[in-house]
PDB file of C-alpha atoms in Angstrom:
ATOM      1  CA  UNK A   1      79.524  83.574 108.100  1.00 79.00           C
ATOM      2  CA  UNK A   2      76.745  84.496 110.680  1.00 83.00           C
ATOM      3  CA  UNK A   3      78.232  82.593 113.168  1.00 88.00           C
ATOM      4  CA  UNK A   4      81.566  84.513 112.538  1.00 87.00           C
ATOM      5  CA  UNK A   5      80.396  87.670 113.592  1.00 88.00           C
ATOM      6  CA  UNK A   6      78.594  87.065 115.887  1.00 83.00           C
ATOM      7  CA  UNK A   7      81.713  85.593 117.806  1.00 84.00           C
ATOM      8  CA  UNK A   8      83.357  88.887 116.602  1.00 83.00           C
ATOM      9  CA  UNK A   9      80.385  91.196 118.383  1.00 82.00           C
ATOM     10  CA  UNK A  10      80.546  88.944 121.274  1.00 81.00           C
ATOM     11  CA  UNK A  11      83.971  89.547 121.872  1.00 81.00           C
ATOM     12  CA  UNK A  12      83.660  93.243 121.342  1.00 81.00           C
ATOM     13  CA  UNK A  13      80.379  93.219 123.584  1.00 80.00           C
ATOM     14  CA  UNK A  14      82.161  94.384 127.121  1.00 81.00           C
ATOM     15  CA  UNK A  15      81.452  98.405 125.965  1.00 80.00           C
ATOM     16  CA  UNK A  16      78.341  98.209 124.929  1.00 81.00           C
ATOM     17  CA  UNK A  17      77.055 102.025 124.875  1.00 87.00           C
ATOM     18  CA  UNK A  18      78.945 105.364 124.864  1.00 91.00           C
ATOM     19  CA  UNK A  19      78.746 106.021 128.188  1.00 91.00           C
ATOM     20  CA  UNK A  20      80.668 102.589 129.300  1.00 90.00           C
ATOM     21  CA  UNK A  21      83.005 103.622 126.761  1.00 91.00           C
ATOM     22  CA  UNK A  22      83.820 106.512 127.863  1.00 94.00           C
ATOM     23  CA  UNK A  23      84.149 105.800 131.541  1.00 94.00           C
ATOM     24  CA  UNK A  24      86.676 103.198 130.612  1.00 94.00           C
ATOM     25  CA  UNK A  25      88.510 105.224 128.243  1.00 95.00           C
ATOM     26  CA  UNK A  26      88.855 108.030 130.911  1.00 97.00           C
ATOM     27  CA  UNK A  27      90.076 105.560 133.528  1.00 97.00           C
ATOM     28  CA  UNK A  28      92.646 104.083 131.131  1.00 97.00           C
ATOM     29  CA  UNK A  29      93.889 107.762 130.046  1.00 98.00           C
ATOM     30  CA  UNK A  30      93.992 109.209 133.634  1.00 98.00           C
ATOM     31  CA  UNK A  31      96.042 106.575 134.891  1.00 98.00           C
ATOM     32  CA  UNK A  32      98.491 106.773 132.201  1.00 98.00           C
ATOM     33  CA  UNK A  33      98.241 110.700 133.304  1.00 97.00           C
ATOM     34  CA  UNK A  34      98.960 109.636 136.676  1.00 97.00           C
ATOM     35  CA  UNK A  35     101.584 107.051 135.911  1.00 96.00           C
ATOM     36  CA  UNK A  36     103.249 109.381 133.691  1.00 96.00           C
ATOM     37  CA  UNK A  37     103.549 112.277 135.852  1.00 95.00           C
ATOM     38  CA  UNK A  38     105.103 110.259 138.608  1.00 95.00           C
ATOM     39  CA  UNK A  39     107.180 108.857 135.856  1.00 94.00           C
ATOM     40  CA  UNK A  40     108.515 112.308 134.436  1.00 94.00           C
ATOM     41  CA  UNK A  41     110.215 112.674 137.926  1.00 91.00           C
ATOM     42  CA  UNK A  42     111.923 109.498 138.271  1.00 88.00           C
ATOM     43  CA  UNK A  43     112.763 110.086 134.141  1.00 88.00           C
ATOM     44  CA  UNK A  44     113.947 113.909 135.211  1.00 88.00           C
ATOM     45  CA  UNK A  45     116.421 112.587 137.959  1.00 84.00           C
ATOM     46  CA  UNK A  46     118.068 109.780 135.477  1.00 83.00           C
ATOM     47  CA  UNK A  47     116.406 106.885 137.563  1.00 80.00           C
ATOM     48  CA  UNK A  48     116.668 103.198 136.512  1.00 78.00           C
ATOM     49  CA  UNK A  49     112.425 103.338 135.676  1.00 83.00           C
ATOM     50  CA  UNK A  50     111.426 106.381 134.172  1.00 88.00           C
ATOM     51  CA  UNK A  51     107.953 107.914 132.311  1.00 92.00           C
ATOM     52  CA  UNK A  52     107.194 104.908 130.324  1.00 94.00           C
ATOM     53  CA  UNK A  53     107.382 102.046 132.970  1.00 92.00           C
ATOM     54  CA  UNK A  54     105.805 103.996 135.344  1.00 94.00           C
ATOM     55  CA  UNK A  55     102.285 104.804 132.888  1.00 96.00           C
ATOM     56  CA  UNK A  56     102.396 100.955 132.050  1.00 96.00           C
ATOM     57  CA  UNK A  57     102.404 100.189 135.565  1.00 95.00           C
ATOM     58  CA  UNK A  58      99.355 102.313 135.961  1.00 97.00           C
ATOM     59  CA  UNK A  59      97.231 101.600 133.214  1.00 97.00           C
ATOM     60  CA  UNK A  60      97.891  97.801 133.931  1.00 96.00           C
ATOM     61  CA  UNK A  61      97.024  97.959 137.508  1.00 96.00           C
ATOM     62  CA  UNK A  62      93.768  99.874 136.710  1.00 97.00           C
ATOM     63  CA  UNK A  63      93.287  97.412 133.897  1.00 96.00           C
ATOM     64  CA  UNK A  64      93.838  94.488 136.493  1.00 94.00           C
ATOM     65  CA  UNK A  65      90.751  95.787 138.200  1.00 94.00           C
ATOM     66  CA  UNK A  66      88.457  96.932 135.669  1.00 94.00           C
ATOM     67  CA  UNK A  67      88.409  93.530 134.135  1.00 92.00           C
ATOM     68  CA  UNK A  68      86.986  92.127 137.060  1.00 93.00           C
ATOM     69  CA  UNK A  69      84.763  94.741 137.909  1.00 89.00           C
ATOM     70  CA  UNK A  70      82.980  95.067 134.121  1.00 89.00           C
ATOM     71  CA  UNK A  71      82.998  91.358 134.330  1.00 89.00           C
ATOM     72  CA  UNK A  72      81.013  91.838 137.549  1.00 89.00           C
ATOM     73  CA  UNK A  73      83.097  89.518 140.085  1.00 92.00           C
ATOM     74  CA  UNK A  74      82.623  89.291 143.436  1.00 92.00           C
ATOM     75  CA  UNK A  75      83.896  91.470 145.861  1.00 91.00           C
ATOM     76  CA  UNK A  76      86.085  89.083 147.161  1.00 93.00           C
ATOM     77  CA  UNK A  77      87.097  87.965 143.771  1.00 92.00           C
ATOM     78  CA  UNK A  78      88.352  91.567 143.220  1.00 90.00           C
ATOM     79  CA  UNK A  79      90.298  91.381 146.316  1.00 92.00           C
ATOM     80  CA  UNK A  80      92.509  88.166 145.194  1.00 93.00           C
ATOM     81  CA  UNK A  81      93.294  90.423 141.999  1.00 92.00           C
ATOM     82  CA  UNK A  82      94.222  93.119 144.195  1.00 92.00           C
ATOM     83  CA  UNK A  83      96.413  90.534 146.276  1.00 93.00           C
ATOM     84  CA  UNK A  84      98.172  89.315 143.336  1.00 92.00           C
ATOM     85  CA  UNK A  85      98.557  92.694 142.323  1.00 93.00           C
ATOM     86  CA  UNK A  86     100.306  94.030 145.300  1.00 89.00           C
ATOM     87  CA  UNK A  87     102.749  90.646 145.019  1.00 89.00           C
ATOM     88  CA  UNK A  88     103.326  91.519 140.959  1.00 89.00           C
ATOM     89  CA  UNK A  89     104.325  95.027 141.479  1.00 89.00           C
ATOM     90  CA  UNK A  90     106.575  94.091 144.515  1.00 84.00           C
ATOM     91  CA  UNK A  91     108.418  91.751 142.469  1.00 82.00           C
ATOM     92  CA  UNK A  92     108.605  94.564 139.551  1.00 82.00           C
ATOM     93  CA  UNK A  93     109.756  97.199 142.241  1.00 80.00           C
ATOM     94  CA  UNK A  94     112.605  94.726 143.653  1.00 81.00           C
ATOM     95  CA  UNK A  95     114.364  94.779 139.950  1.00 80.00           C
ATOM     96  CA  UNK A  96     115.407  98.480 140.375  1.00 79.00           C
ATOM     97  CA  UNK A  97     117.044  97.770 143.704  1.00 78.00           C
ATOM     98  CA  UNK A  98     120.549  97.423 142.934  1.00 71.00           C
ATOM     99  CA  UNK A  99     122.684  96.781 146.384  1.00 63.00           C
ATOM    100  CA  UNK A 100     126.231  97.561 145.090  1.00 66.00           C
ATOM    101  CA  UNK A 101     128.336  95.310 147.295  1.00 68.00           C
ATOM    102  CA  UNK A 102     131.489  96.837 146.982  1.00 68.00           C
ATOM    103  CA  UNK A 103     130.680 100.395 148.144  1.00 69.00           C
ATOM    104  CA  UNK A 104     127.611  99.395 150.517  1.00 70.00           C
ATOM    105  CA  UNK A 105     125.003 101.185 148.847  1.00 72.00           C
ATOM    106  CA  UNK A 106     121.713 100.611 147.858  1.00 75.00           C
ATOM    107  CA  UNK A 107     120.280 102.093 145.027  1.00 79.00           C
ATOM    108  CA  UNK A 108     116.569 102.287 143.414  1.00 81.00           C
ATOM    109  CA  UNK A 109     114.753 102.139 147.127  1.00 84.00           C
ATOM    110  CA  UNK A 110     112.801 105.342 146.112  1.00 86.00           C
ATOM    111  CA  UNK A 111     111.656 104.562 142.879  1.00 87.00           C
ATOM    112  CA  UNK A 112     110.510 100.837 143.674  1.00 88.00           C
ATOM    113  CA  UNK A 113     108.971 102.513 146.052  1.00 90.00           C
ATOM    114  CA  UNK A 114     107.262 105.072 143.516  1.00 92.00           C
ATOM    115  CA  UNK A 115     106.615 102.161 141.527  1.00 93.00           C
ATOM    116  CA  UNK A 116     104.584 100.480 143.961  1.00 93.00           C
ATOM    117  CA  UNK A 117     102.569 103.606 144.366  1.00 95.00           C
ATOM    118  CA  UNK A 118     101.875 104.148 140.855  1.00 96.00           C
ATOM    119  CA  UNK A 119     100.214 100.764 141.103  1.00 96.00           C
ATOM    120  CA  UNK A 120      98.167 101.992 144.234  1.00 96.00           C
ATOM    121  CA  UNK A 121      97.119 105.195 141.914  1.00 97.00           C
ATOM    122  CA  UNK A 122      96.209 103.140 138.884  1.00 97.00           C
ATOM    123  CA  UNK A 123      93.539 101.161 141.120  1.00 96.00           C
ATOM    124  CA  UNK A 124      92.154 104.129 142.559  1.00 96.00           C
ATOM    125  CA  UNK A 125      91.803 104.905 138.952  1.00 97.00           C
ATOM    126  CA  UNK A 126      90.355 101.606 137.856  1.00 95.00           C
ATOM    127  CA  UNK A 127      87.837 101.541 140.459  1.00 94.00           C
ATOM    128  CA  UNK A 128      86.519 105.205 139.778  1.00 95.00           C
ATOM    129  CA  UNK A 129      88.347 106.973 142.595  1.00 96.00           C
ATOM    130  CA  UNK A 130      89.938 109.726 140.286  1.00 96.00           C
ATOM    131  CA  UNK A 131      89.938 112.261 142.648  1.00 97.00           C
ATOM    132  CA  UNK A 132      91.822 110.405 145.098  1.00 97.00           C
ATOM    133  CA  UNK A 133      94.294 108.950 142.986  1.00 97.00           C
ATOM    134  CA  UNK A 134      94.882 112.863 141.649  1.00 98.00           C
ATOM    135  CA  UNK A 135      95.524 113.690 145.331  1.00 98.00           C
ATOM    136  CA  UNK A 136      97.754 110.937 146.209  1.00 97.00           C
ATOM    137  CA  UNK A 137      99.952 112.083 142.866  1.00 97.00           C
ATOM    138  CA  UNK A 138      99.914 115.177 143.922  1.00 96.00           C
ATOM    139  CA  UNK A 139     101.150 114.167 147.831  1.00 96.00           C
ATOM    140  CA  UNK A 140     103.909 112.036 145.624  1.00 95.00           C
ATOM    141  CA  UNK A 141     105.254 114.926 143.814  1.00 94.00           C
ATOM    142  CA  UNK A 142     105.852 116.834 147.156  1.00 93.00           C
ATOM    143  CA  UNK A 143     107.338 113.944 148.757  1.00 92.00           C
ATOM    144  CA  UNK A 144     109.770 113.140 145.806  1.00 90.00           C
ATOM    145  CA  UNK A 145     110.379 117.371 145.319  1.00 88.00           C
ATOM    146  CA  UNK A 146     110.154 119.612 148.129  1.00 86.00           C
ATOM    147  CA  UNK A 147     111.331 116.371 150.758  1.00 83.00           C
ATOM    148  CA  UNK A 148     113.901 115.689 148.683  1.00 81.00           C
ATOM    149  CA  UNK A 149     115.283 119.673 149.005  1.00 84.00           C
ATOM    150  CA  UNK A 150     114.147 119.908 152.703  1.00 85.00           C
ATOM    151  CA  UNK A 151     116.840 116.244 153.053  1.00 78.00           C
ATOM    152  CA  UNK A 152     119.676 117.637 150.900  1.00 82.00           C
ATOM    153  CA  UNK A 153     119.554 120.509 153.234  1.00 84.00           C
ATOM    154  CA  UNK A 154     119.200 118.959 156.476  1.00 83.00           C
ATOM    155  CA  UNK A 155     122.385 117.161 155.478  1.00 79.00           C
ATOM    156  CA  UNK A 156     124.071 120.624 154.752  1.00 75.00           C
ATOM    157  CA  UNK A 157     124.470 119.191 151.161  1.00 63.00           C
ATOM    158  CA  UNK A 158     124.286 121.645 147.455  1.00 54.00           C
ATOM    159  CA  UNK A 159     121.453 120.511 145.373  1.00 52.00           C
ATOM    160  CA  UNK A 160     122.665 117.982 143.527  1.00 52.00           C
ATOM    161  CA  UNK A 161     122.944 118.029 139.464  1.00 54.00           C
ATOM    162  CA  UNK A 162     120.537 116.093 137.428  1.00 55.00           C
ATOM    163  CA  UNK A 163     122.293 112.830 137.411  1.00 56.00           C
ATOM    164  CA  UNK A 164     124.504 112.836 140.385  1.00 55.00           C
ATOM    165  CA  UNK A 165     124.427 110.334 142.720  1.00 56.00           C
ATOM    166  CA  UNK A 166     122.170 110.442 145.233  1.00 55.00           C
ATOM    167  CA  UNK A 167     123.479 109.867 149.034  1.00 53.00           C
ATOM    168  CA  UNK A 168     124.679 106.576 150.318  1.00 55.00           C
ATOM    169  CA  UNK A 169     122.294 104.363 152.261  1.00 52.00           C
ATOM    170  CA  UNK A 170     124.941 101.842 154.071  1.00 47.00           C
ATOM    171  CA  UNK A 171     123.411  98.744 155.401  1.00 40.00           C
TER     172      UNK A 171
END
């Protein structure tokens, strides 16, 4: 039965004090924060991906490199994660692109694209940049918001109703 738990306490081993603990935990929280936020918008404006994708996307792109970081990986170990990260998330982002080939439009551009920023934010996260993933939020809000106002009226267009459709894009 020894040998049981000892397996067990192995297994549980990769937070071994408080501190570790609560570094991770913060990480994990914040970019669910972050992922959320972004999230609320694309939720707000009836988008394909809304609150919860987006906070999964971050918390599993700062899980993707915390693992190998706590594991203590190389540098260029992290890098491949980060690689195959960027590839995941691209693939993720190209499922809300809907091209609607009777009218010509394109729809979901923006929030693949938010998607694939959320994943940027949630690495800043895992790697301890908090601050800068908090700033780059922040810069995503205004471009999503007050860009989004500024076009509309560029355009000489109303503000739209929550759940209108946005303007064409014809390709």
């Amino acid at each position: 039965m020894g040998d049981v738990w000892a397996a067990v306490r192995d297994d549980f081993s990769d937070l071994s004090d408080a501190g570790q603990f609560t570094r991770i935990a913060v990480r994990l929280l914040l970019a669910a924060i972050l992922g959320g936020v972004l999230g609320y918008e694309r939720e707000h404006r009836h988008k394909r991906a809304g609150l919860r994708t987006h906070m999964l996307v971050a918390v599993g792109a700062a899980l993707f490199v915390l693992v190998p970081v706590q594991a203590k990986m190389s540098s260029e170990a992290v890098s491949r994660v980060l690689q195959g990260l960027v590839v995941g998330i691209g693939f993720l982002g190209a499922g809300t692109i809907l091209h609607l080939h009777d009218r010509q439009d394109i729809k979901g551009l923006t929030t693949a694209a938010n998607i694939w920023l959320t994943a940027a934010i949630g690495v800043c996260v895992g790697v301890g940049l908090g601050a800068t993933a908090v700033l780059s939020s922040a810069l995503a809000l205004v471009i999503l918001e007050v860009l989004r106002r500024l076009e509309r009226s560029a355009h000489g267009h109303a503000q739209p109703q929550p759940g209108a459709d946005p303007p064409r894009v014809t390709v």
